[in-house]
mmCIF file of C-alpha atoms in Angstrom:
data_model
loop_
_atom_site.group_PDB
_atom_site.id
_atom_site.type_symbol
_atom_site.label_atom_id
_atom_site.label_comp_id
_atom_site.label_asym_id
_atom_site.label_seq_id
_atom_site.Cartn_x
_atom_site.Cartn_y
_atom_site.Cartn_z
ATOM 1 C CA ALA A 213 0.000 0.000 0.000
ATOM 2 C CA GLY A 214 2.377 2.727 1.112
ATOM 3 C CA ALA A 215 2.456 5.507 3.629
ATOM 4 C CA SER A 216 1.791 9.184 3.194
ATOM 5 C CA ALA A 217 1.680 12.189 5.464
ATOM 6 C CA ALA A 218 -1.418 14.344 5.592
ATOM 7 C CA GLY A 219 -1.817 17.923 6.659
ATOM 8 C CA VAL A 220 -5.343 19.205 6.996
ATOM 9 C CA PHE A 221 -6.317 22.831 7.302
ATOM 10 C CA ARG A 222 -9.125 25.268 6.597
ATOM 11 C CA GLY A 223 -9.126 27.000 3.228
ATOM 12 C CA GLY A 224 -11.020 30.035 2.107
ATOM 13 C CA THR A 225 -9.800 33.556 2.633
ATOM 14 C CA ASN A 226 -6.190 33.048 3.680
ATOM 15 C CA LEU A 227 -3.241 30.707 3.886
ATOM 16 C CA GLN A 228 -2.389 31.352 7.503
ATOM 17 C CA ALA A 229 -3.690 27.972 8.589
ATOM 18 C CA ALA A 230 -0.685 26.363 6.938
ATOM 19 C CA THR A 231 1.843 28.572 8.669
ATOM 20 C CA GLU A 232 0.295 29.829 11.881
ATOM 21 C CA GLU A 233 1.243 29.638 15.498
ATOM 22 C CA ALA A 234 -1.179 28.096 17.939
ATOM 23 C CA GLY A 235 -2.934 30.304 20.422
ATOM 24 C CA GLY A 236 -5.312 29.544 23.258
ATOM 25 C CA SER A 237 -6.025 26.374 25.142
ATOM 26 C CA SER A 238 -8.132 24.848 22.379
ATOM 27 C CA GLY A 239 -5.035 24.610 20.219
ATOM 28 C CA SER A 240 -6.553 26.495 17.323
ATOM 29 C CA GLY A 241 -4.349 29.053 15.637
ATOM 30 C CA ARG A 242 -5.158 32.532 14.430
ATOM 31 C CA SER A 243 -7.306 31.323 11.559
ATOM 32 C CA GLY A 244 -8.772 28.383 13.437
ATOM 33 C CA ASN A 245 -6.462 25.493 12.567
ATOM 34 C CA PRO A 246 -7.571 22.697 14.909
ATOM 35 C CA PHE A 247 -4.555 20.600 13.930
ATOM 36 C CA VAL A 248 -1.931 22.754 15.635
ATOM 37 C CA ARG A 249 -0.917 22.544 19.300
ATOM 38 C CA GLY A 250 1.768 24.613 20.956
ATOM 39 C CA ARG A 251 2.934 26.054 17.605
ATOM 40 C CA ARG A 252 3.375 22.533 16.199
ATOM 41 C CA SER A 253 1.362 20.720 13.574
ATOM 42 C CA LEU A 254 -0.202 17.488 14.742
ATOM 43 C CA VAL A 255 1.078 14.427 12.893
ATOM 44 C CA SER A 256 0.046 10.785 12.944
ATOM 45 C CA ALA A 257 1.295 7.641 11.263
ATOM 46 C CA VAL A 258 -0.587 4.388 10.817
ATOM 47 C CA GLY A 259 -0.039 1.113 9.025
ATOM 48 C CA GLY A 260 -2.310 -1.354 7.321
ATOM 49 C CA LYS A 261 -3.645 -2.468 3.966
ATOM 50 C CA ASP A 262 -6.989 -0.659 3.653
ATOM 51 C CA LEU A 263 -5.939 2.861 2.653
ATOM 52 C CA ALA A 264 -9.332 4.479 3.262
ATOM 53 C CA GLU A 265 -9.344 3.040 6.778
ATOM 54 C CA MET A 266 -5.746 4.177 7.256
ATOM 55 C CA VAL A 267 -6.709 7.737 6.258
ATOM 56 C CA ARG A 268 -9.671 7.664 8.658
ATOM 57 C CA ARG A 269 -7.480 6.345 11.494
ATOM 58 C CA ALA A 270 -4.613 8.774 10.871
ATOM 59 C CA VAL A 271 -6.943 11.777 10.818
ATOM 60 C CA SER A 272 -8.829 10.530 13.895
ATOM 61 C CA LEU A 273 -5.525 10.422 15.812
ATOM 62 C CA ILE A 274 -5.091 14.174 15.294
ATOM 63 C CA GLY A 275 -8.691 15.067 16.090
ATOM 64 C CA GLY A 276 -10.733 13.806 13.146
ATOM 65 C CA PHE A 277 -12.425 15.646 10.301
ATOM 66 C CA GLY A 278 -15.139 16.925 12.657
ATOM 67 C CA PRO A 279 -13.470 20.311 13.291
ATOM 68 C CA LEU A 280 -13.445 20.972 9.528
ATOM 69 C CA ALA A 281 -17.257 20.737 9.276
ATOM 70 C CA LEU A 282 -17.026 19.162 5.818
ATOM 71 C CA GLN A 283 -20.770 18.777 5.272
ATOM 72 C CA GLY A 284 -21.621 20.545 2.019
ATOM 73 C CA LYS A 285 -18.141 22.070 1.654
ATOM 74 C CA SER A 286 -15.761 22.157 -1.299
ATOM 75 C CA VAL A 287 -12.326 20.654 -0.618
ATOM 76 C CA LEU A 288 -9.023 20.946 -2.459
ATOM 77 C CA VAL A 289 -6.758 17.921 -2.018
ATOM 78 C CA LYS A 290 -3.194 19.010 -2.763
ATOM 79 C CA PRO A 291 -0.880 16.065 -3.489
ATOM 80 C CA ASN A 292 2.806 16.392 -4.352
ATOM 81 C CA VAL A 293 3.139 16.140 -8.147
ATOM 82 C CA VAL A 294 6.608 17.609 -8.547
ATOM 83 C CA GLY A 295 7.193 15.636 -11.763
ATOM 84 C CA ALA A 296 6.418 12.424 -13.628
ATOM 85 C CA ASN A 297 8.299 10.070 -11.297
ATOM 86 C CA GLY A 298 6.104 7.966 -9.085
ATOM 87 C CA ASN A 299 6.222 7.439 -5.360
ATOM 88 C CA PRO A 300 8.275 8.406 -3.345
ATOM 89 C CA THR A 301 8.752 11.720 -5.203
ATOM 90 C CA THR A 302 5.017 12.126 -5.734
ATOM 91 C CA THR A 303 2.067 11.284 -3.526
ATOM 92 C CA ASN A 304 0.912 7.683 -3.886
ATOM 93 C CA PRO A 305 -2.164 7.770 -6.193
ATOM 94 C CA ALA A 306 -3.925 5.179 -4.010
ATOM 95 C CA VAL A 307 -3.569 7.547 -1.036
ATOM 96 C CA VAL A 308 -5.064 10.374 -3.132
ATOM 97 C CA ALA A 309 -8.047 8.172 -4.038
ATOM 98 C CA ALA A 310 -8.519 7.068 -0.430
ATOM 99 C CA ALA A 311 -8.423 10.661 0.843
ATOM 100 C CA VAL A 312 -10.985 11.781 -1.761
ATOM 101 C CA THR A 313 -13.243 8.837 -0.878
ATOM 102 C CA VAL A 314 -13.076 9.564 2.853
ATOM 103 C CA LEU A 315 -13.752 13.279 2.297
ATOM 104 C CA TYR A 316 -16.895 12.460 0.319
ATOM 105 C CA GLU A 317 -17.960 9.967 3.000
ATOM 106 C CA ASP A 318 -17.536 12.713 5.613
ATOM 107 C CA GLY A 319 -19.899 15.010 3.689
ATOM 108 C CA ALA A 320 -17.779 17.043 1.281
ATOM 109 C CA LYS A 321 -19.920 18.416 -1.552
ATOM 110 C CA GLN A 322 -17.129 18.684 -4.136
ATOM 111 C CA VAL A 323 -13.521 17.515 -4.025
ATOM 112 C CA TYR A 324 -10.782 18.822 -6.296
ATOM 113 C CA VAL A 325 -7.262 17.401 -6.658
ATOM 114 C CA GLY A 326 -4.706 19.952 -7.767
ATOM 115 C CA ASP A 327 -1.047 20.904 -7.910
ATOM 116 C CA MET A 328 1.581 22.441 -10.161
ATOM 117 C CA SER A 329 4.666 20.489 -11.128
ATOM 118 C CA ALA A 330 8.108 22.050 -10.947
ATOM 119 C CA LEU A 331 8.615 24.301 -13.962
ATOM 120 C CA ILE A 332 11.393 22.169 -15.429
ATOM 121 C CA ARG A 333 9.369 18.975 -14.936
ATOM 122 C CA GLY A 334 6.697 19.700 -17.575
ATOM 123 C CA SER A 335 2.932 19.868 -17.562
ATOM 124 C CA THR A 336 1.119 18.956 -14.364
ATOM 125 C CA ALA A 337 -1.630 17.267 -16.400
ATOM 126 C CA LYS A 338 0.915 14.976 -18.068
ATOM 127 C CA ASN A 339 2.706 14.323 -14.787
ATOM 128 C CA MET A 340 -0.555 13.496 -12.999
ATOM 129 C CA GLU A 341 -1.387 11.115 -15.837
ATOM 130 C CA ARG A 342 2.035 9.415 -15.790
ATOM 131 C CA THR A 343 2.011 8.963 -12.007
ATOM 132 C CA GLY A 344 -1.556 7.616 -11.893
ATOM 133 C CA ILE A 345 -2.804 10.523 -9.764
ATOM 134 C CA LEU A 346 -5.106 11.812 -12.518
ATOM 135 C CA ALA A 347 -6.935 8.487 -12.898
ATOM 136 C CA ALA A 348 -7.040 7.948 -9.131
ATOM 137 C CA ALA A 349 -8.573 11.392 -8.568
ATOM 138 C CA ARG A 350 -11.171 10.995 -11.310
ATOM 139 C CA ASP A 351 -12.052 7.422 -10.320
ATOM 140 C CA ALA A 352 -12.705 8.616 -6.761
ATOM 141 C CA GLY A 353 -14.970 11.418 -8.029
ATOM 142 C CA ALA A 354 -12.629 14.402 -7.762
ATOM 143 C CA GLU A 355 -12.165 17.087 -10.367
ATOM 144 C CA PRO A 356 -8.485 17.532 -11.315
ATOM 145 C CA LEU A 357 -6.912 20.999 -11.328
ATOM 146 C CA PHE A 358 -3.633 22.055 -12.896
ATOM 147 C CA PHE A 359 -2.612 25.245 -11.133
ATOM 148 C CA GLU A 360 -0.615 26.597 -14.078
ATOM 149 C CA ASP A 361 -3.942 26.880 -15.952
ATOM 150 C CA HIS A 362 -5.332 29.241 -13.300
ATOM 151 C CA ASP A 363 -4.553 32.614 -11.805
ATOM 152 C CA TRP A 364 -2.357 33.262 -8.791
ATOM 153 C CA VAL A 365 -3.197 35.457 -5.810
ATOM 154 C CA LYS A 366 -0.940 37.141 -3.278
ATOM 155 C CA VAL A 367 -1.494 36.089 0.327
ATOM 156 C CA ASN A 368 -0.030 37.627 3.459
ATOM 157 C CA VAL A 369 1.790 35.184 5.724
ATOM 158 C CA PRO A 370 3.126 35.731 9.224
ATOM 159 C CA GLY A 371 6.828 35.534 8.589
ATOM 160 C CA LYS A 372 10.031 37.201 9.587
ATOM 161 C CA TYR A 373 11.611 37.322 6.124
ATOM 162 C CA MET A 374 8.709 36.630 3.813
ATOM 163 C CA MET A 375 5.455 38.492 4.384
ATOM 164 C CA GLU A 376 3.637 37.593 1.160
ATOM 165 C CA VAL A 377 3.480 34.568 -1.143
ATOM 166 C CA SER A 378 1.735 33.826 -4.430
ATOM 167 C CA VAL A 379 -0.577 30.823 -4.384
ATOM 168 C CA THR A 380 -3.159 29.331 -6.685
ATOM 169 C CA GLU A 381 -6.454 31.184 -6.787
ATOM 170 C CA TRP A 382 -8.049 27.890 -5.741
ATOM 171 C CA ILE A 383 -6.961 28.533 -2.158
ATOM 172 C CA ARG A 384 -9.762 31.123 -2.135
ATOM 173 C CA LYS A 385 -12.259 29.199 -4.252
ATOM 174 C CA VAL A 386 -12.633 26.232 -1.887
ATOM 175 C CA ASP A 387 -13.856 25.964 1.679
ATOM 176 C CA ARG A 388 -11.179 23.543 2.905
ATOM 177 C CA VAL A 389 -7.715 22.337 1.853
ATOM 178 C CA VAL A 390 -6.159 18.937 2.568
ATOM 179 C CA ASN A 391 -2.432 18.690 1.925
ATOM 180 C CA LEU A 392 -1.060 15.254 0.985
ATOM 181 C CA PRO A 393 2.722 15.696 0.944
ATOM 182 C CA VAL A 394 5.257 12.924 0.737
ATOM 183 C CA ILE A 395 7.930 12.221 3.275
ATOM 184 C CA LYS A 396 11.157 12.317 1.294
ATOM 185 C CA THR A 397 14.533 13.825 0.795
ATOM 186 C CA HIS A 398 15.517 15.611 -2.391
ATOM 187 C CA GLU A 399 17.833 12.728 -3.175
ATOM 188 C CA TYR A 400 15.303 11.203 -5.622
#
């Protein structure tokens, strides 16, 4: 099957949920990220063979999808599609499909799967196709997005050296964002 890390945060009007510091006893950060405690992102790791069950279990260990109030919401799943090489440099397509399935089961209205490959690595659409992520997303009912085909927006971030970043406009078009990075080095 394979393992993957998952970061879950609220989408919508800003990107702070991905970079914020926790505040208050509830553990939520400035924009309400329920998956941060003491300025640290919550992480879980599970094993098994049923990927949908593994996603459910991993997310339940950090508090579950409940705090995201997914019912009727649009969700962007953001895998790592840096290029056309498969896992471990890109997110395992089976993990993408399992995450999309679980999000729909938890009440998401619409799920999108999107990324932008590294500029020297070619078209994201082709890379998603070559890695199997495109078919996995579509088979699970998600609509694929290729960020290079869309506009970019500037977002303020709480940083010491960088105060603003450009991100896909989809960060503002969806209600929630689920990040599906891979655990890797840049050796591959």
